[in-house]
XYZ file of C-alpha atoms in Angstrom:
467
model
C 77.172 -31.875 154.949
C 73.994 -31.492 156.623
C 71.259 -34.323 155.895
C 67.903 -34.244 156.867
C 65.034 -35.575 157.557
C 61.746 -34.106 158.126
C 58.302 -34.548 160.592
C 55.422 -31.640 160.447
C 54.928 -30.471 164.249
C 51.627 -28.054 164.633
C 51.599 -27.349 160.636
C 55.164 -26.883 160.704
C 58.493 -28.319 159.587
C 60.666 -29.352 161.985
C 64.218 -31.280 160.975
C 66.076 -33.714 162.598
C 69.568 -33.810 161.927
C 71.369 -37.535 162.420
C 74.417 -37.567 164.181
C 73.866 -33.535 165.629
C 72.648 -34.809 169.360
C 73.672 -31.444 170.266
C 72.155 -28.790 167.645
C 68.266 -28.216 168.368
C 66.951 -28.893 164.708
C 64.118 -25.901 165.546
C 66.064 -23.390 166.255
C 68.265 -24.550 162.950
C 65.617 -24.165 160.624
C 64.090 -20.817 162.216
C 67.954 -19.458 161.482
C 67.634 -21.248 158.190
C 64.502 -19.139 157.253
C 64.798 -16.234 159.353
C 61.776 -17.419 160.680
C 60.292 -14.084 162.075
C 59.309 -14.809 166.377
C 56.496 -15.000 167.785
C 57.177 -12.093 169.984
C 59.447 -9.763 167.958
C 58.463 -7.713 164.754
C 62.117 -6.631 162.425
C 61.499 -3.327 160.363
C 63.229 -3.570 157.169
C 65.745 -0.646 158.142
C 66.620 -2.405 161.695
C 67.070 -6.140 159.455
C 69.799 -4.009 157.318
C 71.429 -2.649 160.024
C 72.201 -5.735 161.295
C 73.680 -7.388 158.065
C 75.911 -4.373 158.360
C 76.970 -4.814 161.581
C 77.128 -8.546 161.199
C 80.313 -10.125 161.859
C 81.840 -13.707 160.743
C 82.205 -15.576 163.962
C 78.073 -14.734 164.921
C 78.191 -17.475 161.785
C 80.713 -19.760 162.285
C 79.187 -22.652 163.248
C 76.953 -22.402 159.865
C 78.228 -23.725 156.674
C 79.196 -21.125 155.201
C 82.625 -22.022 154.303
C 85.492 -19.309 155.770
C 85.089 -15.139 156.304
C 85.892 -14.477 152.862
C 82.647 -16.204 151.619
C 80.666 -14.527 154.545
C 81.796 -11.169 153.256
C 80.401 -11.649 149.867
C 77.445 -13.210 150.936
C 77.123 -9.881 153.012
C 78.294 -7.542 150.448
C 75.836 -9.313 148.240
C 72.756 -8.455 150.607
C 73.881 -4.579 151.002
C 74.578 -4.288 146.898
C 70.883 -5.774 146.329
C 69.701 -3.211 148.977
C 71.495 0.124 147.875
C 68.805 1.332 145.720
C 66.142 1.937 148.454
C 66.518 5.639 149.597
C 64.227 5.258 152.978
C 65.161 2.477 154.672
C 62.748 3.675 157.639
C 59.659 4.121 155.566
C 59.371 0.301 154.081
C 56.514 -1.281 154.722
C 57.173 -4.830 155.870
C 54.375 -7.971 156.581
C 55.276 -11.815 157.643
C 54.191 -14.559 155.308
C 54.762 -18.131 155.611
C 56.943 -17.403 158.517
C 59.232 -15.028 157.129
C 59.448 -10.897 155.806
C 57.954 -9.291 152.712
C 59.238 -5.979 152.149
C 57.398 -3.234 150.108
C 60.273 -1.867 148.013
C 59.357 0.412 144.846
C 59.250 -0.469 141.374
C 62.520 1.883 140.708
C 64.170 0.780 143.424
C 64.186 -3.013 143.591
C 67.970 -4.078 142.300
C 67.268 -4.990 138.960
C 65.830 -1.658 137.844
C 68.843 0.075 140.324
C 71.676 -1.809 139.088
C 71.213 -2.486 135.880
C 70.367 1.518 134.814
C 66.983 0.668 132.955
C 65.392 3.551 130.965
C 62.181 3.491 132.531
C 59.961 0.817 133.189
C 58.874 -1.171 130.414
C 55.112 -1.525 129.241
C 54.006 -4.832 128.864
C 52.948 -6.545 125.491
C 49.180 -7.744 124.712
C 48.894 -11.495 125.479
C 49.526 -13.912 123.196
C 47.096 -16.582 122.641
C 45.652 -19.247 120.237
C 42.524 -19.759 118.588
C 40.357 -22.579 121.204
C 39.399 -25.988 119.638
C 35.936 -27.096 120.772
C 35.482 -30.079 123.229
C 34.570 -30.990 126.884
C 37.697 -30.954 128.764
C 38.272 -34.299 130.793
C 37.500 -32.064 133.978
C 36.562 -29.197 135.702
C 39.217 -26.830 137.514
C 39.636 -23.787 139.212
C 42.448 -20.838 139.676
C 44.154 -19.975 142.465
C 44.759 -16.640 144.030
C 47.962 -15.019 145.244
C 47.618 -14.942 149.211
C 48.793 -11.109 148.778
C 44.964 -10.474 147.536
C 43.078 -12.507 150.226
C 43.068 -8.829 152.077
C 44.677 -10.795 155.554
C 46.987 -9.040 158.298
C 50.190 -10.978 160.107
C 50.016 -11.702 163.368
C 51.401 -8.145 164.033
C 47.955 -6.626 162.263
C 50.547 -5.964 159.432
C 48.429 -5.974 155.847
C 49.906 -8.918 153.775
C 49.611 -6.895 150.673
C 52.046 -3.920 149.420
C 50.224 -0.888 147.448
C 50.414 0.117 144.109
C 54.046 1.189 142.786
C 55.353 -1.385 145.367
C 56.148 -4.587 144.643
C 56.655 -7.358 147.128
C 60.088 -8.797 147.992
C 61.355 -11.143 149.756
C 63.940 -10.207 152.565
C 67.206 -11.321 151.640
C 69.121 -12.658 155.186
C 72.159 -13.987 156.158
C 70.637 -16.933 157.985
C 69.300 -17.923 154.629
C 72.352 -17.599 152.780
C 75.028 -19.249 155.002
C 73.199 -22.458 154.944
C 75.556 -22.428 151.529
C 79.210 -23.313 151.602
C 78.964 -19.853 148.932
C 77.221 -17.409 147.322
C 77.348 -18.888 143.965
C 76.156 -22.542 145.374
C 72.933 -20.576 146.405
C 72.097 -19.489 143.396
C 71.966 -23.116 142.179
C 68.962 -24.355 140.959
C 69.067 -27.271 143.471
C 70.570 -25.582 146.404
C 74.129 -27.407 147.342
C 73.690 -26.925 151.114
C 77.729 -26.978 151.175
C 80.894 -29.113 151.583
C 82.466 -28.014 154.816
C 85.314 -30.094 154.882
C 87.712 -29.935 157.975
C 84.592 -28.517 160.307
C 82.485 -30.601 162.294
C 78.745 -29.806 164.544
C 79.592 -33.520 166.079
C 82.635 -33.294 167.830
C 85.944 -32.871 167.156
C 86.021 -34.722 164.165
C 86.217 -33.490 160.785
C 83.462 -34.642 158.826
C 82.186 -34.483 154.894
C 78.762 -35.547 153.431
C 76.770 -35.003 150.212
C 73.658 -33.483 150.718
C 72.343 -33.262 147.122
C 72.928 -36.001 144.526
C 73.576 -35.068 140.913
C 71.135 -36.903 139.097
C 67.840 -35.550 138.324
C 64.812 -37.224 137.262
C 61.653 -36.046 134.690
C 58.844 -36.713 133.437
C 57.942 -34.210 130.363
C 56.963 -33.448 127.294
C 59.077 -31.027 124.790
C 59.641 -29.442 121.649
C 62.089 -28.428 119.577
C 60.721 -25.305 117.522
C 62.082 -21.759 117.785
C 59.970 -19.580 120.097
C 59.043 -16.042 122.018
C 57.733 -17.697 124.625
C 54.593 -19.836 125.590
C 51.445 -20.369 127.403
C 50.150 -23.492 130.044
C 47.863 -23.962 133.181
C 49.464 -25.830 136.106
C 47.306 -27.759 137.953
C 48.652 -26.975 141.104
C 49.748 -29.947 143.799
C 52.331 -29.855 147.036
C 54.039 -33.455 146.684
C 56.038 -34.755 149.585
C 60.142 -34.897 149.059
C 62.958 -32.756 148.876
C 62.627 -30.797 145.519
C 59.510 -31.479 143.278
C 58.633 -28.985 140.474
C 55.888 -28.473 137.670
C 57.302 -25.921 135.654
C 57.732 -24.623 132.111
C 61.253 -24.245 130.078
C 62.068 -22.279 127.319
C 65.680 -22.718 126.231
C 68.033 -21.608 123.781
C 72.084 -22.905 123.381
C 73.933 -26.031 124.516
C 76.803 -27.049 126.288
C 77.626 -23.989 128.956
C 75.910 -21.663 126.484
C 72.771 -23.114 127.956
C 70.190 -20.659 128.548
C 66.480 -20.518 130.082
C 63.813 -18.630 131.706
C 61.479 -20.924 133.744
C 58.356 -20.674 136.044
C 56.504 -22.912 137.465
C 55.334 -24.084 141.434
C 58.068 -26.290 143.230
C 58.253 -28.227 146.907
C 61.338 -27.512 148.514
C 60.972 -27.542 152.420
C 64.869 -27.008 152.758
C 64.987 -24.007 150.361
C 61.978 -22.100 151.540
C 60.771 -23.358 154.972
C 57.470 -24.702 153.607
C 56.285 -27.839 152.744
C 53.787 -26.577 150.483
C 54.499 -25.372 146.808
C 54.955 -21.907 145.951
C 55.662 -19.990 142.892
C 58.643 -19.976 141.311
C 60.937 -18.210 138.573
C 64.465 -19.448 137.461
C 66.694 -17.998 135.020
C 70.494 -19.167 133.752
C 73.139 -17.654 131.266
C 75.903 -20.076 131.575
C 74.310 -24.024 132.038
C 73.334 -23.570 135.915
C 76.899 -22.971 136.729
C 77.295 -26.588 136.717
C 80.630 -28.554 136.867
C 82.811 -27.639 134.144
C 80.627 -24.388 133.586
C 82.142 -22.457 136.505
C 82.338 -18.781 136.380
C 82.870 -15.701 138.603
C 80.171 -13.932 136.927
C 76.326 -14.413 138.124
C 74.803 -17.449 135.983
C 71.438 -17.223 137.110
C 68.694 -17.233 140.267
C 65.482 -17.927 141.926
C 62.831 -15.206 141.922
C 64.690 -11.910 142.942
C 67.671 -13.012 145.270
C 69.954 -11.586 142.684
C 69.808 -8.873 139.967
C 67.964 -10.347 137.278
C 64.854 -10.068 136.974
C 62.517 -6.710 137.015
C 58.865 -7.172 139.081
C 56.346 -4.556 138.076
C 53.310 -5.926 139.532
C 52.086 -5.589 143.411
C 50.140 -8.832 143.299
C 52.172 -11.836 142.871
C 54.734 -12.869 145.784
C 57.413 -14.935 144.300
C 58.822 -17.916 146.254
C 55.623 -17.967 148.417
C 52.769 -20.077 148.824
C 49.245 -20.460 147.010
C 45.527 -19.487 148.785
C 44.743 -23.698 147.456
C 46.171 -26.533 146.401
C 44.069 -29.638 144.283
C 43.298 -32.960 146.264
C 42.508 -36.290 144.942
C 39.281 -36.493 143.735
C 38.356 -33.476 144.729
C 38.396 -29.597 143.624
C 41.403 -29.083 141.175
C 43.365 -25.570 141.710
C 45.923 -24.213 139.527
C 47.180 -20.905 137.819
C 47.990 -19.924 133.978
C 51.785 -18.456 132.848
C 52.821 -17.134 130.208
C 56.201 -15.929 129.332
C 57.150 -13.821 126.245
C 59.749 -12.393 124.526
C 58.910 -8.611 123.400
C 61.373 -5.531 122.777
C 63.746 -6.955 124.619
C 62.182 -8.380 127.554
C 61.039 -11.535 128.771
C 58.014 -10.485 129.969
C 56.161 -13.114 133.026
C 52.148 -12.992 132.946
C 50.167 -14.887 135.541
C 46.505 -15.473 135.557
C 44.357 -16.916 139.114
C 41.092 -15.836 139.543
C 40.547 -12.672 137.760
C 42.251 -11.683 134.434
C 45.965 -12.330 133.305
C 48.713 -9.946 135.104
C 51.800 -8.552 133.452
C 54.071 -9.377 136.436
C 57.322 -8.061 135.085
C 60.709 -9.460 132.857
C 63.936 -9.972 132.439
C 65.817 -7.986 130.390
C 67.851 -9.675 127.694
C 71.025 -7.724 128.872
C 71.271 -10.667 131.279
C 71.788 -12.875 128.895
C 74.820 -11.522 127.115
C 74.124 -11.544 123.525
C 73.706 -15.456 124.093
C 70.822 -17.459 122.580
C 67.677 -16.338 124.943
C 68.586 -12.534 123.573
C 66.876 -13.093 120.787
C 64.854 -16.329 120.903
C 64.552 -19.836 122.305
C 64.801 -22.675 120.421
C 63.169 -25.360 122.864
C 59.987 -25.830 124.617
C 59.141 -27.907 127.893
C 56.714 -28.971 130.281
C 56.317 -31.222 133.086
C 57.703 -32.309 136.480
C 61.507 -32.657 137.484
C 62.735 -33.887 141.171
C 65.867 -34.465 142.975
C 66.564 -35.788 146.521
C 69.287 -35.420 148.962
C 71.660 -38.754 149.679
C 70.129 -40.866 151.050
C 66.634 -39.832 151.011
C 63.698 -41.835 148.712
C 62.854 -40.188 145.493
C 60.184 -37.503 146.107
C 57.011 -37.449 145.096
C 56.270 -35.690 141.646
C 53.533 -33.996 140.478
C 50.070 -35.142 142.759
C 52.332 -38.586 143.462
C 50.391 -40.541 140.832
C 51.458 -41.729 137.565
C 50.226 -40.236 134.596
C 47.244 -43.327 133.465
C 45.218 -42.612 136.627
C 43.931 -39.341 134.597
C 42.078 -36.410 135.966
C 41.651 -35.808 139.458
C 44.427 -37.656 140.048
C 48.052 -36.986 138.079
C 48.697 -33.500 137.752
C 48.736 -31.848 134.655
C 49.094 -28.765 132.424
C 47.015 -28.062 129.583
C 46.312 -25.239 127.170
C 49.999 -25.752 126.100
C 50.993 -23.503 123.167
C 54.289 -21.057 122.108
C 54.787 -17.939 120.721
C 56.423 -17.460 117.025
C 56.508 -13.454 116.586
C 58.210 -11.007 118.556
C 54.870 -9.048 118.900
C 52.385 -7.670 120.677
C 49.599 -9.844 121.183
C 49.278 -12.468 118.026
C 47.947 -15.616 118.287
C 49.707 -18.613 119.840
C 50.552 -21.918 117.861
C 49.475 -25.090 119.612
C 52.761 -27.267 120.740
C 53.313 -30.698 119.210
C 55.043 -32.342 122.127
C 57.536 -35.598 122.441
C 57.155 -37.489 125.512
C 60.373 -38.173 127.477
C 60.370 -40.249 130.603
C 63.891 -41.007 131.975
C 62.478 -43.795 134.947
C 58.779 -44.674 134.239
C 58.956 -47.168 136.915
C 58.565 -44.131 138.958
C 57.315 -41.244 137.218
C 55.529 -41.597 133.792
C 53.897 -38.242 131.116
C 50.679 -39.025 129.272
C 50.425 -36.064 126.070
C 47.457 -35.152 124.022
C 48.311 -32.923 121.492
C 46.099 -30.537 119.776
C 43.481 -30.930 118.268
C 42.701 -34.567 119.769
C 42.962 -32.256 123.132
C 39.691 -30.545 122.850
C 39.011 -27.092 124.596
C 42.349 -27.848 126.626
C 44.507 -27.616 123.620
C 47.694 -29.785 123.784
C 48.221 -30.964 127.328
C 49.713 -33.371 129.348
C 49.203 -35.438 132.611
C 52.575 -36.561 134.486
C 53.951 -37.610 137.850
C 54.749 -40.709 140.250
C 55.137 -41.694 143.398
C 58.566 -42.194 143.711
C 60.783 -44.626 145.146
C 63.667 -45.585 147.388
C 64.949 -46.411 143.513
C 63.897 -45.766 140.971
């Protein structure tokens, strides 16, 4: 099992591996990321000729864990590929050191694979009436990077056109950092257990990389829904895996379902130490231990079929144009999600006016719970750590008393109770849960003690070696 630790060189994160004297930790995380060189530009049609042409032992010494899980993992790539008719004619930029693709609306997988009747039109926002009040502080949204009208270093525009959506480029130097397909999918990435294979030596060797246990800080309700509404103030806390995200949830047990959004640090999963945007969804409990199934149980942004992007805009699993210091300018974004004809639709608000960004269709979710509503609403932060590492920081690394301009937070917190078009929202009356408030502690304010934020919340923490 690989465990690392991490130093920023030049703006950049560079890993050293213990106990690999002999594996150059740079070149380990450019193959980890496909990081694109310096030198070298990869059209999209020349990237999936390779994959084709790829053979197991180029990958051997990754951990990916035999041939047979190479070939899926490459069969995988080619399937989410086969609807795009002119391979030649993508448009590709670099971002965050690796590809963006241009790839139509109706011919991205979901739409390909899944046979959709069109694309859908998005419902009218949901939202609430606004309580009066001074909010506790002043804040501003952030922009996608794809609308800051820059060029890669090839003079490639970072931006895709209308009917084009932006997607990232799915590689095999990504995936077979993963003892399998399915452990990719995970929500927190198992890096793989390679048992009877060693980088060292000779010697077999066998590490964890992730523990089990996760930790939160948030705030939740139990009410059924169609969705909901909050603004993340948006941080980039130092650790392995720090998220402020919303859940909506429906079922128990392996029935477990969600859709979830949110921004989330992650340096091993996407080569970046800041946050980026994220979307999550599961059928089937995360896949977890004792929840196993062949069949797909879920994914980050668009690395599997799932969900359906209609907008040109907003680059998922990439970073923001600014992120909120302490005691200084505070940055975040507004997401919605909501449940309408059959969708759940994703909305996302920076600068200018909310976005229909696209949805997942309930066909993913089998006729389970999240087909036809959720029963549970969250907020907050979440982290994990790989053994051996400190707890990471969560949220802007301070606890949730030190108040504005310091803890993060997400306000105007309210869900949806129609399946509708537009409506108006109904403010959330939220429970505090805080599994280790030595470390990481939630302040909530429901409405209408919350003023013109609504119900919000402030959470977060430093972290600790234990916590």
């Amino acid at each position: 099992m690989l465990i690392t630790t991490g130093l920023l060189v030049a703006g950049q994160l560079v890993l050293a591996l213990p106990g690999f004297p002999d594996y150059n930790a740079q070149t380990y995380m450019a193959d980890l990321h496909a990081l694109a060189s310096d030198d070298e530009f990869v059209p999209f049609k020349e990237h999936l000729e390779g994959v084709r042409n790829a053979k197991y032992s180029d990958y051997a010494n990754r951990l990916v864990s035999n041939e047979e899980e190479f070939k899926v993992m490459q069969s995988h790539i080619l399937y989410m590929y086969e609807g795009v008719q002119s391979p030649a004619d993508v448009k590709s930029f670099i971002l965050d050191g690796s590809y963006g693709d241009c790839i139509t609306i109706k011919e991205q997988p979901t739409y390909f694979h899944l046979g959709l009747d069109g694309v859908a039109d998005p419902p009218k926002l949901t939202t609430p009436e606004r309580p009066g009040g001074k909010p506790p502080g002043d804040s501003s949204n952030v922009d996608s990077p794809l609308t800051e009208g820059d060029k890669d270093r090839f003079g490639n525009p970072i931006s895709c056109p209308e009917g084009f959506i932006p997607f990232g480029r799915l590689t095999l130097e990504k995936f077979t950092q993963y003892a399998s397909l399915s452990d990719a999918f995970k929500k927190t990435p198992n890096t793989g257990r390679r048992e009877g294979v060693s980088l060292r030596g000779d010697k077999p060797f066998h590490e964890e990389d992730w523990e089990a246990t996760h930790l939160y800080a948030h705030a939740a309700q139990s009410v059924n829904n169609f969705g909901g509404n909050s603004w993340l103030n948006l941080w980039s806390p130092v650790g392995d895996f720090s998220i402020s995200q919303q859940w909506y949830t429906g079922g128990s047990g392996c029935n477990l379902q969600t859709v979830e959004g949110g921004w989330q640090v992650c340096p091993t999963c996407w080569g970046t130490k800041e946050a980026i945007l994220f979307i999550y969804w599961t059928n089937h409990d995360y896949g977890l231990p004792g929840c196993e199934t062949k069949s797909l149980t879920g994914c980050y942004n668009l690395e599997c079929v799932g969900f359906h992007q209609t907008n040109n805009k907003w680059f998922l699993g990439k970073h923001f144009s600014r992120y909120s210091t302490t005691d200084g300018a505070q940055y975040g974004f507004e997401m919605q999600w909501k449940l309408y004809n059959g969708n759940w639709w994703l909305w996302l608000k920076g600068s200018g006016a909310y976005e229909a960004v696209g949805y997942y269709p309930t066909s993913i979710y089998n006729g389970g719970q999240m087909s036809k509503q959720a029963t549970n609403i969250d907020y907050g932060g979440e982290v994990a750590r790989l053994s051996g590492h400190s707890w990471p920081q969560m949220g802007s690394s301070q606890k949730a008393d030190k108040g504005f301009g310091k803890a993060a937070y997400q306000n105007t917190i309210y869900y949806i109770t129609k399946d509708q078009s537009g409506g108006s929202g109904t403010w959330a009356k939220l429970t505090e849960f805080e599994f280790t408030p030595k470390c990481y502690t939630t302040d909530v304010v429901n409405a209408p003690n919350g003023g013109s934020w609504g119900t919000y919340q402030y959470f977060g923490g430093p972290g600790a070696g234990t916590c």
